[in-house]
Amino acid sequence: MNRLVIVSNRVADLRSNSQSGGLAVGLADALRARGGIWFGWDGTTSDDLAAPTVDDIGPVRTIAAPLTETDYNEYYVGFANSVLWPLFHYRLDLVDYRTEFHDGYMRVNERLAETLLSELRADDVIWVHDYHLIPFAACLRALGCRQRIGFFLHIPFPPPDLLTATPNHVALVEALLEYDVVGLQTSSDAANLKRYLAEQLGREVGEDGRVDVGGRSVLVGRFPIGIDAAAFAEMARLPSSDVELDTLRQRILGRKQIIGVDRLDYSKGLPERLSAFERLLSRHPELERAVSLLQIAPPTREDVSAYPTIRKELEGMTGSINGRFADINWTPVRYIHRAVPRERLASLFRASQVGLVTPLRDGMNLVAKEYVAAQDPDDPGVLVLSQFAGAAEELEEALIVNPYDADDVADRLYEALTMPLDERSDRHAALHRRILHQDARAWLEGFLARLDEADAAEAVCRPIPRTERLLPRAAER
Ligand code: GDG
């Protein structure tokens, strides 16, 4: 089997046992099985770009390179998180486009490709992840690489009308055509990309998702990401004394708990979620002192200006709801703005009667799948899920809501809190079957099988003269 090279914005810490999620574990397992490299940013800034940090762990080499302060501001904070993230989450109002951001994005992609080049073997299979690195294959091809290269987009792909609102949209999508396989989370994401290719680039996409690009075939497909459901369920079953104590207290007081877990990001619909919870309490006074919302929202990307704003909004709303409804021994909203260890998260999911997952837009949303995996099959909780999460395409037996409609969310929350055991069990069994079937391994093996099939000989096999490059170097523009 050919060696695997994973390229992602951040390199996972393969020496730590407490991996942040099933995704990193799954990718690390695939790397160990095939041998290979995990390459990306080391998370630091430095003016000394001389040598990246190389760590050999058995058959796997991790290579992590720093960014300069300017690169961090233009590539990471700028183009990736102030242009592509909001744009791909349908938030044109939050896009902060600047030419220097795009230049920085191209510069970093080119430099990272040059750094990786000397490590590559002719028969490697390369798998690039996410919106930070869309032009990475184009940069490698420009350096003469002819290996199979695949790309997976973890976030949504927007409809063409939205995408065309940003300059460079043509170059961005043409850069995707330098890959052999382009994977998206849902069929609507895949349909959006295919529509763009047809309408804006006049490219015909076959029924089988194949696009012919100058005699080369690019596969555009749906590869819904999953979790290691069995391992997460196991973790949720482990005793956690503080969670058990809290559960006992809730049970004695006859209280139920709704849980939300999200990075504090505007795409996750947190203010809308709090409004819906407030609506639930106003419409059902009998639920006062009988239900609470536990919202865990660790900080993220605080250097991007939209993020401190949403944090303040959330703190204000939490204070206002608690001020209005709280009683001496009941706090309606418990809000934790810190990361919670993964094991405790799993126990908390199991101890909560409702999992509330209401993003305004989300590529997949793994929390929805983790909540289902963590439930006790004999007394499962109910998942309330946004229609705008990619997961809604698969998890049909959840209570599906429109996160913009506070009344709808409040009604479904009430339904979830009062649902009889029979119905909860039926819905959970169906959801559980789905997440076990489409788990992290199925996703990984499904994508790599398609990439392994790609005919490397058809790939671009010569250095492209600068004048022919789809993506001009920043300095040449
Ligand atoms: C992107 C896409 C897509 C959260 N808080 C804590 C914590 N988490 C963990 C969750 C889950 C992960 O982080 C979040 O994954 P999501 O899928 O929900 O969302 P994004 O971070 O936005 O991920 C998304 C995903 O990529 C994969 O393709 O599904 O649509 O946006 O695993 O449990 N983990 C710990 N403490 C926390 O406080 N330990």
Coordinates of C-alpha atoms and ligand atoms in Angstrom, one line a residue, residues 20-21 23 85 89 130 152 154-156 185 225 232 261-263 268 296 298 338-342 345 349 362-367 370, ligand 1:
S20 CA -9.1 15.9 20.9
G21 CA -11.4 13.8 18.8
L23 CA -11.0 12.3 13.6
W85 CA -15.1 30.7 7.1
H89 CA -21.1 29.5 6.3
D130 CA -10.0 22.0 4.7
F152 CA -11.8 17.1 1.9
H154 CA -14.9 19.9 6.5
I155 CA -17.2 23.0 6.3
P156 CA -20.2 23.6 4.0
Q185 CA -19.8 16.5 3.7
I225 CA -17.7 12.3 8.2
F232 CA -17.1 7.2 22.5
V261 CA -21.4 21.8 23.4
D262 CA -19.9 24.0 20.7
R263 CA -16.8 26.0 20.1
K268 CA -23.2 27.5 16.0
I296 CA -20.2 24.4 27.2
P298 CA -14.8 26.8 24.8
R338 CA -13.7 26.6 29.0
A339 CA -12.8 23.4 27.3
V340 CA -14.0 20.3 29.3
P341 CA -12.0 17.1 29.2
R342 CA -13.4 14.7 26.5
L345 CA -18.0 15.5 28.0
F349 CA -23.9 13.8 27.3
D362 CA -22.5 23.5 9.9
G363 CA -20.5 21.1 7.6
M364 CA -21.5 18.1 9.6
N365 CA -21.5 18.6 13.4
L366 CA -19.8 15.8 15.3
V367 CA -21.4 16.8 18.6
E370 CA -21.3 12.0 20.0
Ligands
GDG1 C1 -15.5 21.3 11.8 C2 -16.8 21.6 11.0 C3 -17.4 19.2 11.1 C4 -16.2 20.9 21.7 N1 -16.0 21.4 22.9 C5 -15.2 20.7 23.6 C6 -14.8 19.6 22.8 N2 -15.4 19.7 21.6 C7 -15.3 18.8 20.5 C8 -16.6 18.1 20.2 C9 -16.4 17.6 18.8 C10 -15.5 18.7 18.2 O1 -14.9 19.4 19.3 C11 -16.3 19.8 17.5 O2 -16.7 19.2 16.2 P1 -17.9 19.8 15.4 O3 -18.1 18.9 14.3 O4 -19.1 19.9 16.3 O5 -17.5 21.2 14.9 P2 -16.2 22.1 14.4 O6 -15.1 22.2 15.4 O7 -16.7 23.3 13.8 O8 -15.6 21.1 13.2 C12 -17.9 20.6 11.4 C13 -16.0 18.9 11.7 O9 -15.1 19.9 11.3 C14 -15.5 17.6 11.2 O10 -15.5 17.5 9.8 O11 -18.3 18.3 11.6 O12 -19.1 20.9 10.7 O13 -17.2 22.9 11.3 O14 -15.7 16.4 18.7 O15 -16.8 17.1 21.2 N3 -13.9 18.6 23.2 C15 -13.4 18.7 24.4 N4 -13.8 19.8 25.3 C16 -14.6 20.7 24.9 O16 -14.9 21.7 25.7 N5 -12.6 17.8 24.9

